[in-house]
Amino acid sequence: MKDLSANHGKFTDPDITADGSRRASVTLERAETLWFNTGSLCNITCANCYMESSPSNDALVYITAAEVADYLDQIETRGWPVREIGFTGGEPFMNPDMIAMTRDALSRGYEVLILTNAMRPMMRKRVQAELAPLIAAFGDKLTLRISLDHWSREMHDAERGRNAFARTLEGMEWLRDQGARMAVAGRTTWEETENESRDGYAALYARHDFDIDARNPAVTVLFPEMDESVEVPEITTECWSILGKSPRDVMCASSRMVVKRKGADKPTVQACTLLPYAPEFELGETLAEAERDVSLNHPHCAKFCVLGGASCSG
């Protein structure tokens, strides 16, 4: 059970903050990325997974290639200016339709981003035999963002379990040898500065001949810990001018995510990749329904997106 006591009384009314101010909301200004959660099952259990993915969590079931194709059709019907299709999980390569979904999106001309731990699900011979031709055929249109929590074995394994670091590096080396475009997702929870962290990643990449830019925050993405027990301020309409930020810069101004819940007949569209289980951020079954404004009524909206300025897309 997550400890939400630090924000008691906050984030309850979608329109009004705890002090009576008008809550900020975000309009879908430009739909550039459509995410698909491939399912919440994962081959490992991490110490701090915001998705709570594990080998037993099937709250979000495997989405199918046919269901993804339907949403890709809807993009065209709605005229969304989408450039990128993202796949996240769980571990996407556990989904039996992962390659088919990737091929469909690439064949339609989209860039594809897959978030993976590059471990055994991706390294199965059947997956390798199907993934390698996609890498060869589509080149930089396909990016695999590898979950590498830290540049050191000790810190990474503390999050993901013994020998996880070595298995992930093995997967990255295979991707390197296929000529795959790679990025990395790390964490900022360690007692080191951002420069020290990027120095560590740069040295790691150099040792393994990985063509990954450690200095580019869109390529080596360092995410803050998403701790819901930490008190965060609510975002009011006045915050934009106070912070010098624009609602256009928040993730839900440019993306949506499709999920399929256990027991549901159809997938639904969530406002945000960070809130896959939150019913108040479910916008409907279609992209047309998902075009409505999103109220920033969750601690993640403040800490992660507005104050942290983070984004899941490159």
mmCIF file with all atom_site columns, C-alpha atoms in Angstrom, residues 126-215:
data_model
loop_
_atom_site.group_PDB
_atom_site.id
_atom_site.type_symbol
_atom_site.label_atom_id
_atom_site.label_alt_id
_atom_site.label_comp_id
_atom_site.label_asym_id
_atom_site.label_entity_id
_atom_site.label_seq_id
_atom_site.pdbx_PDB_ins_code
_atom_site.Cartn_x
_atom_site.Cartn_y
_atom_site.Cartn_z
_atom_site.occupancy
_atom_site.B_iso_or_equiv
_atom_site.pdbx_formal_charge
_atom_site.auth_seq_id
_atom_site.auth_comp_id
_atom_site.auth_asym_id
_atom_site.auth_atom_id
_atom_site.pdbx_PDB_model_num
ATOM 1  C CA . ARG A 1 126 ? 12.682 -16.527 -31.704 1.00 0.00 ? 126 ARG A CA 1
ATOM 2  C CA . VAL A 1 127 ? 12.569 -12.858 -30.735 1.00 0.00 ? 127 VAL A CA 1
ATOM 3  C CA . GLN A 1 128 ? 16.130 -12.257 -31.910 1.00 0.00 ? 128 GLN A CA 1
ATOM 4  C CA . ALA A 1 129 ? 15.363 -13.942 -35.238 1.00 0.00 ? 129 ALA A CA 1
ATOM 5  C CA . GLU A 1 130 ? 12.442 -11.536 -35.812 1.00 0.00 ? 130 GLU A CA 1
ATOM 6  C CA . LEU A 1 131 ? 13.910 -8.396  -34.250 1.00 0.00 ? 131 LEU A CA 1
ATOM 7  C CA . ALA A 1 132 ? 17.216 -8.432  -36.121 1.00 0.00 ? 132 ALA A CA 1
ATOM 8  C CA . PRO A 1 133 ? 15.555 -8.036  -39.585 1.00 0.00 ? 133 PRO A CA 1
ATOM 9  C CA . LEU A 1 134 ? 13.470 -5.104  -38.301 1.00 0.00 ? 134 LEU A CA 1
ATOM 10 C CA . ILE A 1 135 ? 16.634 -3.374  -37.070 1.00 0.00 ? 135 ILE A CA 1
ATOM 11 C CA . ALA A 1 136 ? 18.297 -3.976  -40.439 1.00 0.00 ? 136 ALA A CA 1
ATOM 12 C CA . ALA A 1 137 ? 15.288 -2.822  -42.442 1.00 0.00 ? 137 ALA A CA 1
ATOM 13 C CA . PHE A 1 138 ? 14.248 0.268   -40.494 1.00 0.00 ? 138 PHE A CA 1
ATOM 14 C CA . GLY A 1 139 ? 17.513 1.469   -38.939 1.00 0.00 ? 139 GLY A CA 1
ATOM 15 C CA . ASP A 1 140 ? 17.173 4.606   -36.837 1.00 0.00 ? 140 ASP A CA 1
ATOM 16 C CA . LYS A 1 141 ? 13.390 4.590   -37.163 1.00 0.00 ? 141 LYS A CA 1
ATOM 17 C CA . LEU A 1 142 ? 13.480 2.008   -34.343 1.00 0.00 ? 142 LEU A CA 1
ATOM 18 C CA . THR A 1 143 ? 14.945 2.909   -30.939 1.00 0.00 ? 143 THR A CA 1
ATOM 19 C CA . LEU A 1 144 ? 15.265 0.598   -27.963 1.00 0.00 ? 144 LEU A CA 1
ATOM 20 C CA . ARG A 1 145 ? 15.536 2.455   -24.669 1.00 0.00 ? 145 ARG A CA 1
ATOM 21 C CA . ILE A 1 146 ? 17.242 0.199   -22.156 1.00 0.00 ? 146 ILE A CA 1
ATOM 22 C CA . SER A 1 147 ? 16.437 0.361   -18.450 1.00 0.00 ? 147 SER A CA 1
ATOM 23 C CA . LEU A 1 148 ? 19.879 0.762   -16.888 1.00 0.00 ? 148 LEU A CA 1
ATOM 24 C CA . ASP A 1 149 ? 19.226 2.270   -13.487 1.00 0.00 ? 149 ASP A CA 1
ATOM 25 C CA . HIS A 1 150 ? 22.878 3.062   -12.802 1.00 0.00 ? 150 HIS A CA 1
ATOM 26 C CA . TRP A 1 151 ? 26.200 2.826   -14.602 1.00 0.00 ? 151 TRP A CA 1
ATOM 27 C CA . SER A 1 152 ? 27.587 0.498   -11.917 1.00 0.00 ? 152 SER A CA 1
ATOM 28 C CA . ARG A 1 153 ? 26.738 -3.165  -11.402 1.00 0.00 ? 153 ARG A CA 1
ATOM 29 C CA . GLU A 1 154 ? 26.274 -2.723  -7.648  1.00 0.00 ? 154 GLU A CA 1
ATOM 30 C CA . MET A 1 155 ? 23.680 0.053   -7.860  1.00 0.00 ? 155 MET A CA 1
ATOM 31 C CA . HIS A 1 156 ? 21.780 -1.419  -10.788 1.00 0.00 ? 156 HIS A CA 1
ATOM 32 C CA . ASP A 1 157 ? 21.592 -4.867  -9.178  1.00 0.00 ? 157 ASP A CA 1
ATOM 33 C CA . ALA A 1 158 ? 20.389 -3.308  -5.932  1.00 0.00 ? 158 ALA A CA 1
ATOM 34 C CA . GLU A 1 159 ? 17.282 -2.229  -7.845  1.00 0.00 ? 159 GLU A CA 1
ATOM 35 C CA . ARG A 1 160 ? 16.812 -5.183  -10.190 1.00 0.00 ? 160 ARG A CA 1
ATOM 36 C CA . GLY A 1 161 ? 18.373 -8.219  -8.566  1.00 0.00 ? 161 GLY A CA 1
ATOM 37 C CA . ARG A 1 162 ? 21.590 -10.174 -8.692  1.00 0.00 ? 162 ARG A CA 1
ATOM 38 C CA . ASN A 1 163 ? 23.231 -10.440 -12.133 1.00 0.00 ? 163 ASN A CA 1
ATOM 39 C CA . ALA A 1 164 ? 20.628 -8.140  -13.739 1.00 0.00 ? 164 ALA A CA 1
ATOM 40 C CA . PHE A 1 165 ? 23.357 -5.720  -14.819 1.00 0.00 ? 165 PHE A CA 1
ATOM 41 C CA . ALA A 1 166 ? 25.346 -8.421  -16.603 1.00 0.00 ? 166 ALA A CA 1
ATOM 42 C CA . ARG A 1 167 ? 22.266 -9.773  -18.390 1.00 0.00 ? 167 ARG A CA 1
ATOM 43 C CA . THR A 1 168 ? 21.223 -6.310  -19.524 1.00 0.00 ? 168 THR A CA 1
ATOM 44 C CA . LEU A 1 169 ? 24.701 -5.560  -20.855 1.00 0.00 ? 169 LEU A CA 1
ATOM 45 C CA . GLU A 1 170 ? 24.607 -8.851  -22.748 1.00 0.00 ? 170 GLU A CA 1
ATOM 46 C CA . GLY A 1 171 ? 21.385 -7.739  -24.409 1.00 0.00 ? 171 GLY A CA 1
ATOM 47 C CA . MET A 1 172 ? 22.824 -4.317  -25.200 1.00 0.00 ? 172 MET A CA 1
ATOM 48 C CA . GLU A 1 173 ? 25.892 -5.906  -26.770 1.00 0.00 ? 173 GLU A CA 1
ATOM 49 C CA . TRP A 1 174 ? 23.651 -8.019  -28.982 1.00 0.00 ? 174 TRP A CA 1
ATOM 50 C CA . LEU A 1 175 ? 21.716 -4.907  -30.018 1.00 0.00 ? 175 LEU A CA 1
ATOM 51 C CA . ARG A 1 176 ? 25.004 -3.099  -30.696 1.00 0.00 ? 176 ARG A CA 1
ATOM 52 C CA . ASP A 1 177 ? 26.123 -5.915  -32.955 1.00 0.00 ? 177 ASP A CA 1
ATOM 53 C CA . GLN A 1 178 ? 22.845 -5.700  -34.910 1.00 0.00 ? 178 GLN A CA 1
ATOM 54 C CA . GLY A 1 179 ? 23.384 -1.981  -35.447 1.00 0.00 ? 179 GLY A CA 1
ATOM 55 C CA . ALA A 1 180 ? 20.362 -1.045  -33.327 1.00 0.00 ? 180 ALA A CA 1
ATOM 56 C CA . ARG A 1 181 ? 19.785 2.501   -32.192 1.00 0.00 ? 181 ARG A CA 1
ATOM 57 C CA . MET A 1 182 ? 19.858 2.500   -28.379 1.00 0.00 ? 182 MET A CA 1
ATOM 58 C CA . ALA A 1 183 ? 19.021 4.943   -25.618 1.00 0.00 ? 183 ALA A CA 1
ATOM 59 C CA . VAL A 1 184 ? 19.165 4.445   -21.849 1.00 0.00 ? 184 VAL A CA 1
ATOM 60 C CA . ALA A 1 185 ? 16.802 5.218   -18.977 1.00 0.00 ? 185 ALA A CA 1
ATOM 61 C CA . GLY A 1 186 ? 18.512 5.695   -15.607 1.00 0.00 ? 186 GLY A CA 1
ATOM 62 C CA . ARG A 1 187 ? 17.591 7.112   -12.219 1.00 0.00 ? 187 ARG A CA 1
ATOM 63 C CA . THR A 1 188 ? 18.651 10.186  -10.255 1.00 0.00 ? 188 THR A CA 1
ATOM 64 C CA . THR A 1 189 ? 18.182 8.638   -6.812  1.00 0.00 ? 189 THR A CA 1
ATOM 65 C CA . TRP A 1 190 ? 21.883 8.064   -6.187  1.00 0.00 ? 190 TRP A CA 1
ATOM 66 C CA . GLU A 1 191 ? 24.115 10.309  -4.071  1.00 0.00 ? 191 GLU A CA 1
ATOM 67 C CA . GLU A 1 192 ? 25.894 11.859  -7.030  1.00 0.00 ? 192 GLU A CA 1
ATOM 68 C CA . THR A 1 193 ? 25.487 14.928  -9.184  1.00 0.00 ? 193 THR A CA 1
ATOM 69 C CA . GLU A 1 194 ? 24.011 14.714  -12.659 1.00 0.00 ? 194 GLU A CA 1
ATOM 70 C CA . ASN A 1 195 ? 27.452 15.364  -14.139 1.00 0.00 ? 195 ASN A CA 1
ATOM 71 C CA . GLU A 1 196 ? 28.950 12.521  -12.089 1.00 0.00 ? 196 GLU A CA 1
ATOM 72 C CA . SER A 1 197 ? 26.167 10.228  -13.223 1.00 0.00 ? 197 SER A CA 1
ATOM 73 C CA . ARG A 1 198 ? 26.649 11.131  -16.884 1.00 0.00 ? 198 ARG A CA 1
ATOM 74 C CA . ASP A 1 199 ? 30.403 10.685  -16.531 1.00 0.00 ? 199 ASP A CA 1
ATOM 75 C CA . GLY A 1 200 ? 29.760 7.176   -15.230 1.00 0.00 ? 200 GLY A CA 1
ATOM 76 C CA . TYR A 1 201 ? 27.460 6.317   -18.130 1.00 0.00 ? 201 TYR A CA 1
ATOM 77 C CA . ALA A 1 202 ? 29.930 7.780   -20.644 1.00 0.00 ? 202 ALA A CA 1
ATOM 78 C CA . ALA A 1 203 ? 32.707 5.575   -19.304 1.00 0.00 ? 203 ALA A CA 1
ATOM 79 C CA . LEU A 1 204 ? 30.445 2.515   -19.412 1.00 0.00 ? 204 LEU A CA 1
ATOM 80 C CA . TYR A 1 205 ? 29.416 3.216   -23.006 1.00 0.00 ? 205 TYR A CA 1
ATOM 81 C CA . ALA A 1 206 ? 33.040 3.668   -24.029 1.00 0.00 ? 206 ALA A CA 1
ATOM 82 C CA . ARG A 1 207 ? 34.090 0.346   -22.459 1.00 0.00 ? 207 ARG A CA 1
ATOM 83 C CA . HIS A 1 208 ? 31.417 -1.517  -24.406 1.00 0.00 ? 208 HIS A CA 1
ATOM 84 C CA . ASP A 1 209 ? 31.571 0.519   -27.616 1.00 0.00 ? 209 ASP A CA 1
ATOM 85 C CA . PHE A 1 210 ? 27.938 1.623   -27.259 1.00 0.00 ? 210 PHE A CA 1
ATOM 86 C CA . ASP A 1 211 ? 27.012 4.477   -29.586 1.00 0.00 ? 211 ASP A CA 1
ATOM 87 C CA . ILE A 1 212 ? 24.927 6.268   -26.943 1.00 0.00 ? 212 ILE A CA 1
ATOM 88 C CA . ASP A 1 213 ? 25.297 9.934   -25.994 1.00 0.00 ? 213 ASP A CA 1
ATOM 89 C CA . ALA A 1 214 ? 25.667 10.197  -22.218 1.00 0.00 ? 214 ALA A CA 1
ATOM 90 C CA . ARG A 1 215 ? 25.354 14.000  -22.300 1.00 0.00 ? 215 ARG A CA 1
#
